[in-house]
């Protein structure tokens, strides 16, 4: 998907939003007309989940749009709670959602030369899971400062904990691991959203370090991450690995 977006929008402005409709093959089923949002941010495309016509209908909408921003912000957290009810989201997970409003066409997106008529605009809003509910993400989070011992004294611990999103984050790694060593391995990443028993620790750590470059390309020297990910080996199991940015690269900590 990233390659397609780069081809279609080779000179995309920072923070531009693209609403993309495509067919998606998922678990043996082809989903027609999937529509998601992609924001170009700091040189990379970030995906935000779209809402289907059926999902709008379930929220009481007769069309694939909300009547107002206020309505959208009330209904979307309920929608997320229902959608991820069986996926056990982890507190701190952040989800971008693209939604649509019928508003005045101030930017003439329909190209008819008028900026006073109305048309459908796409917007993205981010929500963070607090352990029970999805709440609007304001980019400011109150947290208790944690400390770690460096062998001499207690110092603030800047470790960020992140759980890889299935299947998006795994699909990104699959798209980047193009070497011959990974030819027979990457299929399960994109298809199932996990590693499997055929991967060595070294290969997994390399893939995760590659993902961290994508997740936080501007991370400062010394930044730490603890990643939670899934390995399938006689069942799905969660694993955690800690990394630190040292000498400009991510290494296992």
PDB file of C-alpha atoms in Angstrom:
ATOM      1  CA  UNK A   1       0.000   0.000   0.000  1.00  0.00           C
ATOM      2  CA  UNK A   2       2.865   2.375   0.835  1.00  0.00           C
ATOM      3  CA  UNK A   3       4.397   1.853  -2.604  1.00  0.00           C
ATOM      4  CA  UNK A   4       1.059   2.642  -4.281  1.00  0.00           C
ATOM      5  CA  UNK A   5       0.579   5.827  -2.253  1.00  0.00           C
ATOM      6  CA  UNK A   6       4.120   6.989  -3.001  1.00  0.00           C
ATOM      7  CA  UNK A   7       3.463   6.371  -6.698  1.00  0.00           C
ATOM      8  CA  UNK A   8       0.133   8.210  -6.691  1.00  0.00           C
ATOM      9  CA  UNK A   9       1.350  11.090  -4.520  1.00  0.00           C
ATOM     10  CA  UNK A  10       5.114  11.444  -5.055  1.00  0.00           C
ATOM     11  CA  UNK A  11       5.177  15.002  -3.642  1.00  0.00           C
ATOM     12  CA  UNK A  12       2.597  14.714  -0.868  1.00  0.00           C
ATOM     13  CA  UNK A  13       2.523  17.599   1.602  1.00  0.00           C
ATOM     14  CA  UNK A  14       3.072  16.804   5.271  1.00  0.00           C
ATOM     15  CA  UNK A  15      -0.181  15.900   7.107  1.00  0.00           C
ATOM     16  CA  UNK A  16      -2.156  15.490   3.871  1.00  0.00           C
ATOM     17  CA  UNK A  17      -5.025  12.985   4.180  1.00  0.00           C
ATOM     18  CA  UNK A  18      -5.813  10.557   1.361  1.00  0.00           C
ATOM     19  CA  UNK A  19      -9.072   8.591   1.411  1.00  0.00           C
ATOM     20  CA  UNK A  20      -8.318   5.389  -0.499  1.00  0.00           C
ATOM     21  CA  UNK A  21     -10.869   2.797  -1.652  1.00  0.00           C
ATOM     22  CA  UNK A  22      -9.541  -0.663  -2.526  1.00  0.00           C
ATOM     23  CA  UNK A  23     -10.279  -4.404  -2.438  1.00  0.00           C
ATOM     24  CA  UNK A  24      -8.715  -6.293   0.465  1.00  0.00           C
ATOM     25  CA  UNK A  25      -7.978 -10.014   0.724  1.00  0.00           C
ATOM     26  CA  UNK A  26      -8.365 -11.124   4.337  1.00  0.00           C
ATOM     27  CA  UNK A  27      -8.461 -14.688   5.712  1.00  0.00           C
ATOM     28  CA  UNK A  28      -9.533 -16.180   2.385  1.00  0.00           C
ATOM     29  CA  UNK A  29     -12.226 -13.577   1.734  1.00  0.00           C
ATOM     30  CA  UNK A  30     -12.043 -10.639  -0.665  1.00  0.00           C
ATOM     31  CA  UNK A  31     -13.549  -7.517   0.870  1.00  0.00           C
ATOM     32  CA  UNK A  32     -14.787  -5.142  -1.820  1.00  0.00           C
ATOM     33  CA  UNK A  33     -14.673  -1.377  -1.542  1.00  0.00           C
ATOM     34  CA  UNK A  34     -12.672  -1.084   1.679  1.00  0.00           C
ATOM     35  CA  UNK A  35     -12.047   2.605   2.395  1.00  0.00           C
ATOM     36  CA  UNK A  36      -9.325   3.765   4.778  1.00  0.00           C
ATOM     37  CA  UNK A  37      -7.525   7.010   5.423  1.00  0.00           C
ATOM     38  CA  UNK A  38      -3.777   7.515   5.025  1.00  0.00           C
ATOM     39  CA  UNK A  39      -1.982  10.542   6.461  1.00  0.00           C
ATOM     40  CA  UNK A  40       1.465  11.507   5.168  1.00  0.00           C
ATOM     41  CA  UNK A  41       3.506  12.367   8.255  1.00  0.00           C
ATOM     42  CA  UNK A  42       7.257  12.958   8.457  1.00  0.00           C
ATOM     43  CA  UNK A  43       7.970  11.018   5.281  1.00  0.00           C
ATOM     44  CA  UNK A  44       5.723   8.009   5.951  1.00  0.00           C
ATOM     45  CA  UNK A  45       2.097   7.057   5.381  1.00  0.00           C
ATOM     46  CA  UNK A  46       0.062   6.311   8.524  1.00  0.00           C
ATOM     47  CA  UNK A  47      -3.156   4.331   8.185  1.00  0.00           C
ATOM     48  CA  UNK A  48      -6.416   5.281   9.898  1.00  0.00           C
ATOM     49  CA  UNK A  49      -9.311   2.832   9.850  1.00  0.00           C
ATOM     50  CA  UNK A  50     -12.340   3.770   7.770  1.00  0.00           C
ATOM     51  CA  UNK A  51     -15.999   3.128   8.617  1.00  0.00           C
ATOM     52  CA  UNK A  52     -18.050   0.965   6.244  1.00  0.00           C
ATOM     53  CA  UNK A  53     -21.572   1.724   5.029  1.00  0.00           C
ATOM     54  CA  UNK A  54     -22.883  -1.142   7.174  1.00  0.00           C
ATOM     55  CA  UNK A  55     -21.105   0.258  10.223  1.00  0.00           C
ATOM     56  CA  UNK A  56     -22.568   3.724   9.616  1.00  0.00           C
ATOM     57  CA  UNK A  57     -25.996   2.077   9.324  1.00  0.00           C
ATOM     58  CA  UNK A  58     -25.471   0.282  12.639  1.00  0.00           C
ATOM     59  CA  UNK A  59     -24.860   3.708  14.182  1.00  0.00           C
ATOM     60  CA  UNK A  60     -28.187   4.966  12.835  1.00  0.00           C
ATOM     61  CA  UNK A  61     -26.900   6.764   9.735  1.00  0.00           C
ATOM     62  CA  UNK A  62     -28.740   6.482   6.421  1.00  0.00           C
ATOM     63  CA  UNK A  63     -25.585   7.385   4.471  1.00  0.00           C
ATOM     64  CA  UNK A  64     -21.867   6.761   4.902  1.00  0.00           C
ATOM     65  CA  UNK A  65     -21.389   9.980   6.865  1.00  0.00           C
ATOM     66  CA  UNK A  66     -22.287  11.706  10.113  1.00  0.00           C
ATOM     67  CA  UNK A  67     -24.463  14.802  10.290  1.00  0.00           C
ATOM     68  CA  UNK A  68     -22.032  16.723  12.512  1.00  0.00           C
ATOM     69  CA  UNK A  69     -18.627  16.524  14.165  1.00  0.00           C
ATOM     70  CA  UNK A  70     -20.247  16.411  17.601  1.00  0.00           C
ATOM     71  CA  UNK A  71     -22.283  13.374  16.578  1.00  0.00           C
ATOM     72  CA  UNK A  72     -19.163  11.662  15.213  1.00  0.00           C
ATOM     73  CA  UNK A  73     -17.210  12.212  18.435  1.00  0.00           C
ATOM     74  CA  UNK A  74     -20.050  10.725  20.490  1.00  0.00           C
ATOM     75  CA  UNK A  75     -20.615   7.643  18.322  1.00  0.00           C
ATOM     76  CA  UNK A  76     -17.069   6.680  17.294  1.00  0.00           C
ATOM     77  CA  UNK A  77     -15.852   5.595  20.775  1.00  0.00           C
ATOM     78  CA  UNK A  78     -18.910   3.331  21.101  1.00  0.00           C
ATOM     79  CA  UNK A  79     -18.199   1.980  17.611  1.00  0.00           C
ATOM     80  CA  UNK A  80     -14.574   1.210  18.589  1.00  0.00           C
ATOM     81  CA  UNK A  81     -15.602  -0.526  21.802  1.00  0.00           C
ATOM     82  CA  UNK A  82     -17.959  -2.802  19.862  1.00  0.00           C
ATOM     83  CA  UNK A  83     -15.551  -3.407  16.979  1.00  0.00           C
ATOM     84  CA  UNK A  84     -12.660  -4.453  19.211  1.00  0.00           C
ATOM     85  CA  UNK A  85     -14.765  -6.165  21.888  1.00  0.00           C
ATOM     86  CA  UNK A  86     -13.165  -9.554  21.214  1.00  0.00           C
ATOM     87  CA  UNK A  87      -9.623  -8.423  20.401  1.00  0.00           C
ATOM     88  CA  UNK A  88      -8.550  -7.550  23.970  1.00  0.00           C
ATOM     89  CA  UNK A  89      -7.099  -4.080  23.332  1.00  0.00           C
ATOM     90  CA  UNK A  90      -4.338  -3.011  25.703  1.00  0.00           C
ATOM     91  CA  UNK A  91      -4.463   0.221  27.690  1.00  0.00           C
ATOM     92  CA  UNK A  92      -2.498   2.817  25.743  1.00  0.00           C
ATOM     93  CA  UNK A  93      -3.406   1.493  22.294  1.00  0.00           C
ATOM     94  CA  UNK A  94      -4.112   4.354  19.898  1.00  0.00           C
ATOM     95  CA  UNK A  95      -6.470   4.001  16.922  1.00  0.00           C
ATOM     96  CA  UNK A  96      -6.985   6.498  14.130  1.00  0.00           C
ATOM     97  CA  UNK A  97     -10.461   6.575  12.578  1.00  0.00           C
ATOM     98  CA  UNK A  98     -11.440   8.279   9.338  1.00  0.00           C
ATOM     99  CA  UNK A  99     -15.014   9.561   9.258  1.00  0.00           C
ATOM    100  CA  UNK A 100     -17.051  11.658   6.831  1.00  0.00           C
ATOM    101  CA  UNK A 101     -19.174  14.793   7.118  1.00  0.00           C
ATOM    102  CA  UNK A 102     -21.400  16.578   4.612  1.00  0.00           C
ATOM    103  CA  UNK A 103     -20.078  20.149   4.847  1.00  0.00           C
ATOM    104  CA  UNK A 104     -19.511  23.347   2.866  1.00  0.00           C
ATOM    105  CA  UNK A 105     -16.938  22.702   0.144  1.00  0.00           C
ATOM    106  CA  UNK A 106     -14.524  25.491   1.141  1.00  0.00           C
ATOM    107  CA  UNK A 107     -11.621  23.805  -0.682  1.00  0.00           C
ATOM    108  CA  UNK A 108     -13.586  22.919  -3.837  1.00  0.00           C
ATOM    109  CA  UNK A 109     -12.681  19.246  -3.552  1.00  0.00           C
ATOM    110  CA  UNK A 110     -15.361  18.323  -6.082  1.00  0.00           C
ATOM    111  CA  UNK A 111     -13.721  20.615  -8.648  1.00  0.00           C
ATOM    112  CA  UNK A 112     -16.906  22.399  -9.719  1.00  0.00           C
ATOM    113  CA  UNK A 113     -15.465  25.871  -9.135  1.00  0.00           C
ATOM    114  CA  UNK A 114     -17.760  26.638  -6.199  1.00  0.00           C
ATOM    115  CA  UNK A 115     -16.706  26.976  -2.558  1.00  0.00           C
ATOM    116  CA  UNK A 116     -20.209  27.629  -1.230  1.00  0.00           C
ATOM    117  CA  UNK A 117     -21.945  24.352  -2.125  1.00  0.00           C
ATOM    118  CA  UNK A 118     -21.757  21.223   0.016  1.00  0.00           C
ATOM    119  CA  UNK A 119     -19.951  17.917  -0.433  1.00  0.00           C
ATOM    120  CA  UNK A 120     -18.499  15.063   1.627  1.00  0.00           C
ATOM    121  CA  UNK A 121     -15.213  15.697   3.448  1.00  0.00           C
ATOM    122  CA  UNK A 122     -13.060  13.112   5.222  1.00  0.00           C
ATOM    123  CA  UNK A 123     -11.571  13.711   8.661  1.00  0.00           C
ATOM    124  CA  UNK A 124      -9.381  11.687  11.015  1.00  0.00           C
ATOM    125  CA  UNK A 125      -9.694  11.520  14.789  1.00  0.00           C
ATOM    126  CA  UNK A 126      -7.515   9.511  17.177  1.00  0.00           C
ATOM    127  CA  UNK A 127      -8.685   7.586  20.225  1.00  0.00           C
ATOM    128  CA  UNK A 128      -6.693   5.955  23.007  1.00  0.00           C
ATOM    129  CA  UNK A 129      -7.842   2.951  25.030  1.00  0.00           C
ATOM    130  CA  UNK A 130      -7.748   3.578  28.800  1.00  0.00           C
ATOM    131  CA  UNK A 131      -8.352  -0.035  29.792  1.00  0.00           C
ATOM    132  CA  UNK A 132     -12.152   0.190  29.642  1.00  0.00           C
ATOM    133  CA  UNK A 133     -13.171   2.785  27.063  1.00  0.00           C
ATOM    134  CA  UNK A 134     -11.870   4.587  24.001  1.00  0.00           C
ATOM    135  CA  UNK A 135     -11.331   8.285  24.722  1.00  0.00           C
ATOM    136  CA  UNK A 136     -10.311  11.078  22.372  1.00  0.00           C
ATOM    137  CA  UNK A 137      -6.534  11.296  22.135  1.00  0.00           C
ATOM    138  CA  UNK A 138      -5.350  14.845  22.763  1.00  0.00           C
ATOM    139  CA  UNK A 139      -1.628  14.064  22.381  1.00  0.00           C
ATOM    140  CA  UNK A 140      -1.097  14.786  26.077  1.00  0.00           C
ATOM    141  CA  UNK A 141      -1.131  11.878  28.510  1.00  0.00           C
ATOM    142  CA  UNK A 142      -0.803  12.138  32.275  1.00  0.00           C
ATOM    143  CA  UNK A 143       1.549   9.440  33.514  1.00  0.00           C
ATOM    144  CA  UNK A 144       3.447   8.596  36.670  1.00  0.00           C
ATOM    145  CA  UNK A 145       7.173   9.018  36.135  1.00  0.00           C
ATOM    146  CA  UNK A 146       8.977   5.703  36.370  1.00  0.00           C
ATOM    147  CA  UNK A 147      12.627   5.270  37.288  1.00  0.00           C
ATOM    148  CA  UNK A 148      15.262   2.711  36.453  1.00  0.00           C
ATOM    149  CA  UNK A 149      18.563   1.986  38.187  1.00  0.00           C
ATOM    150  CA  UNK A 150      21.615   2.490  35.981  1.00  0.00           C
ATOM    151  CA  UNK A 151      23.937   0.670  38.393  1.00  0.00           C
ATOM    152  CA  UNK A 152      24.832   3.814  40.283  1.00  0.00           C
ATOM    153  CA  UNK A 153      21.665   5.796  40.867  1.00  0.00           C
ATOM    154  CA  UNK A 154      17.960   5.961  40.069  1.00  0.00           C
ATOM    155  CA  UNK A 155      17.247   7.853  36.851  1.00  0.00           C
ATOM    156  CA  UNK A 156      14.011   8.586  34.942  1.00  0.00           C
ATOM    157  CA  UNK A 157      13.131   5.632  32.721  1.00  0.00           C
ATOM    158  CA  UNK A 158      12.000   6.791  29.278  1.00  0.00           C
ATOM    159  CA  UNK A 159      10.813   3.350  28.144  1.00  0.00           C
ATOM    160  CA  UNK A 160       7.779   3.470  25.852  1.00  0.00           C
ATOM    161  CA  UNK A 161       5.627   0.342  25.830  1.00  0.00           C
ATOM    162  CA  UNK A 162       4.017  -0.493  22.502  1.00  0.00           C
ATOM    163  CA  UNK A 163       1.895  -3.450  21.397  1.00  0.00           C
ATOM    164  CA  UNK A 164       2.111  -4.193  17.680  1.00  0.00           C
ATOM    165  CA  UNK A 165      -1.203  -3.729  15.890  1.00  0.00           C
ATOM    166  CA  UNK A 166      -2.527  -6.761  14.071  1.00  0.00           C
ATOM    167  CA  UNK A 167      -2.333  -6.915  11.121  1.00  0.00           C
ATOM    168  CA  UNK A 168      -1.126  -3.455  10.081  1.00  0.00           C
ATOM    169  CA  UNK A 169       2.231  -3.360  11.880  1.00  0.00           C
ATOM    170  CA  UNK A 170       3.107  -6.904  10.843  1.00  0.00           C
ATOM    171  CA  UNK A 171       2.142  -6.168   7.237  1.00  0.00           C
ATOM    172  CA  UNK A 172       4.512  -3.197   7.269  1.00  0.00           C
ATOM    173  CA  UNK A 173       7.414  -5.423   8.340  1.00  0.00           C
ATOM    174  CA  UNK A 174       6.493  -7.948   5.650  1.00  0.00           C
ATOM    175  CA  UNK A 175       6.629  -5.214   3.010  1.00  0.00           C
ATOM    176  CA  UNK A 176      10.127  -4.166   4.090  1.00  0.00           C
ATOM    177  CA  UNK A 177      11.772  -7.565   4.526  1.00  0.00           C
ATOM    178  CA  UNK A 178      12.621  -8.158   0.878  1.00  0.00           C
ATOM    179  CA  UNK A 179      15.838 -10.145   1.286  1.00  0.00           C
ATOM    180  CA  UNK A 180      16.053 -13.763   0.146  1.00  0.00           C
ATOM    181  CA  UNK A 181      16.415 -14.875   3.774  1.00  0.00           C
ATOM    182  CA  UNK A 182      12.837 -13.769   4.464  1.00  0.00           C
ATOM    183  CA  UNK A 183      11.147 -14.995   1.281  1.00  0.00           C
ATOM    184  CA  UNK A 184       9.566 -18.012   2.950  1.00  0.00           C
ATOM    185  CA  UNK A 185       8.836 -16.242   6.222  1.00  0.00           C
ATOM    186  CA  UNK A 186       6.995 -12.990   5.538  1.00  0.00           C
ATOM    187  CA  UNK A 187       3.744 -14.595   4.362  1.00  0.00           C
ATOM    188  CA  UNK A 188       2.445 -15.199   7.862  1.00  0.00           C
ATOM    189  CA  UNK A 189       3.211 -11.619   8.919  1.00  0.00           C
ATOM    190  CA  UNK A 190       0.822 -10.050   6.428  1.00  0.00           C
ATOM    191  CA  UNK A 191      -1.740 -12.861   6.453  1.00  0.00           C
ATOM    192  CA  UNK A 192      -2.031 -13.707  10.144  1.00  0.00           C
ATOM    193  CA  UNK A 193      -0.400 -10.780  11.906  1.00  0.00           C
ATOM    194  CA  UNK A 194       2.193 -12.779  13.840  1.00  0.00           C
ATOM    195  CA  UNK A 195       5.591 -14.419  13.663  1.00  0.00           C
ATOM    196  CA  UNK A 196       5.770 -18.211  13.741  1.00  0.00           C
ATOM    197  CA  UNK A 197       8.136 -20.917  14.953  1.00  0.00           C
ATOM    198  CA  UNK A 198      10.183 -20.770  11.724  1.00  0.00           C
ATOM    199  CA  UNK A 199      11.623 -17.376  12.692  1.00  0.00           C
ATOM    200  CA  UNK A 200      14.882 -17.221  14.635  1.00  0.00           C
ATOM    201  CA  UNK A 201      15.316 -14.713  17.448  1.00  0.00           C
ATOM    202  CA  UNK A 202      17.844 -12.822  15.346  1.00  0.00           C
ATOM    203  CA  UNK A 203      15.382 -12.516  12.462  1.00  0.00           C
ATOM    204  CA  UNK A 204      12.572 -11.366  14.764  1.00  0.00           C
ATOM    205  CA  UNK A 205      14.789  -8.768  16.434  1.00  0.00           C
ATOM    206  CA  UNK A 206      15.903  -7.469  13.039  1.00  0.00           C
ATOM    207  CA  UNK A 207      12.277  -7.128  11.901  1.00  0.00           C
ATOM    208  CA  UNK A 208      11.283  -5.349  15.124  1.00  0.00           C
ATOM    209  CA  UNK A 209      14.219  -2.939  14.879  1.00  0.00           C
ATOM    210  CA  UNK A 210      13.150  -2.192  11.310  1.00  0.00           C
ATOM    211  CA  UNK A 211       9.631  -1.517  12.560  1.00  0.00           C
ATOM    212  CA  UNK A 212      10.892   0.856  15.259  1.00  0.00           C
ATOM    213  CA  UNK A 213      12.599   2.941  12.573  1.00  0.00           C
ATOM    214  CA  UNK A 214       9.146   3.301  11.010  1.00  0.00           C
ATOM    215  CA  UNK A 215       7.274   3.800  14.281  1.00  0.00           C
ATOM    216  CA  UNK A 216       9.576   6.480  15.707  1.00  0.00           C
ATOM    217  CA  UNK A 217      11.990   7.679  13.004  1.00  0.00           C
ATOM    218  CA  UNK A 218      13.014  10.753  15.005  1.00  0.00           C
ATOM    219  CA  UNK A 219      13.649   8.997  18.311  1.00  0.00           C
ATOM    220  CA  UNK A 220      16.437  10.528  20.366  1.00  0.00           C
ATOM    221  CA  UNK A 221      19.623   8.695  21.268  1.00  0.00           C
ATOM    222  CA  UNK A 222      18.961   6.563  24.340  1.00  0.00           C
ATOM    223  CA  UNK A 223      15.214   6.239  23.762  1.00  0.00           C
ATOM    224  CA  UNK A 224      13.898   2.871  24.934  1.00  0.00           C
ATOM    225  CA  UNK A 225      10.957   0.786  23.735  1.00  0.00           C
ATOM    226  CA  UNK A 226       9.411  -2.424  24.995  1.00  0.00           C
ATOM    227  CA  UNK A 227       7.524  -4.103  22.159  1.00  0.00           C
ATOM    228  CA  UNK A 228       4.817  -6.705  22.705  1.00  0.00           C
ATOM    229  CA  UNK A 229       4.240  -9.009  19.742  1.00  0.00           C
ATOM    230  CA  UNK A 230       2.719 -12.389  18.887  1.00  0.00           C
ATOM    231  CA  UNK A 231       4.520 -15.607  17.986  1.00  0.00           C
ATOM    232  CA  UNK A 232       2.497 -18.599  16.813  1.00  0.00           C
ATOM    233  CA  UNK A 233       3.968 -21.850  18.139  1.00  0.00           C
ATOM    234  CA  UNK A 234       1.311 -24.421  19.047  1.00  0.00           C
ATOM    235  CA  UNK A 235      -0.952 -21.471  19.700  1.00  0.00           C
ATOM    236  CA  UNK A 236      -0.618 -17.693  19.889  1.00  0.00           C
ATOM    237  CA  UNK A 237       1.683 -16.359  22.591  1.00  0.00           C
ATOM    238  CA  UNK A 238       2.636 -12.799  23.534  1.00  0.00           C
ATOM    239  CA  UNK A 239       6.326 -11.958  23.817  1.00  0.00           C
ATOM    240  CA  UNK A 240       8.124  -8.791  24.871  1.00  0.00           C
ATOM    241  CA  UNK A 241      11.510  -7.474  23.782  1.00  0.00           C
ATOM    242  CA  UNK A 242      13.157  -4.236  24.891  1.00  0.00           C
ATOM    243  CA  UNK A 243      15.197  -2.025  22.575  1.00  0.00           C
ATOM    244  CA  UNK A 244      17.317   1.094  23.001  1.00  0.00           C
ATOM    245  CA  UNK A 245      18.527   3.505  20.336  1.00  0.00           C
ATOM    246  CA  UNK A 246      22.315   3.431  20.455  1.00  0.00           C
ATOM    247  CA  UNK A 247      24.607   4.982  17.884  1.00  0.00           C
ATOM    248  CA  UNK A 248      21.584   5.831  15.756  1.00  0.00           C
ATOM    249  CA  UNK A 249      20.336   2.234  15.525  1.00  0.00           C
ATOM    250  CA  UNK A 250      17.901   0.118  17.535  1.00  0.00           C
ATOM    251  CA  UNK A 251      19.515  -2.699  19.517  1.00  0.00           C
ATOM    252  CA  UNK A 252      18.110  -5.220  21.980  1.00  0.00           C
ATOM    253  CA  UNK A 253      18.423  -3.820  25.487  1.00  0.00           C
TER     254      UNK A 253
END
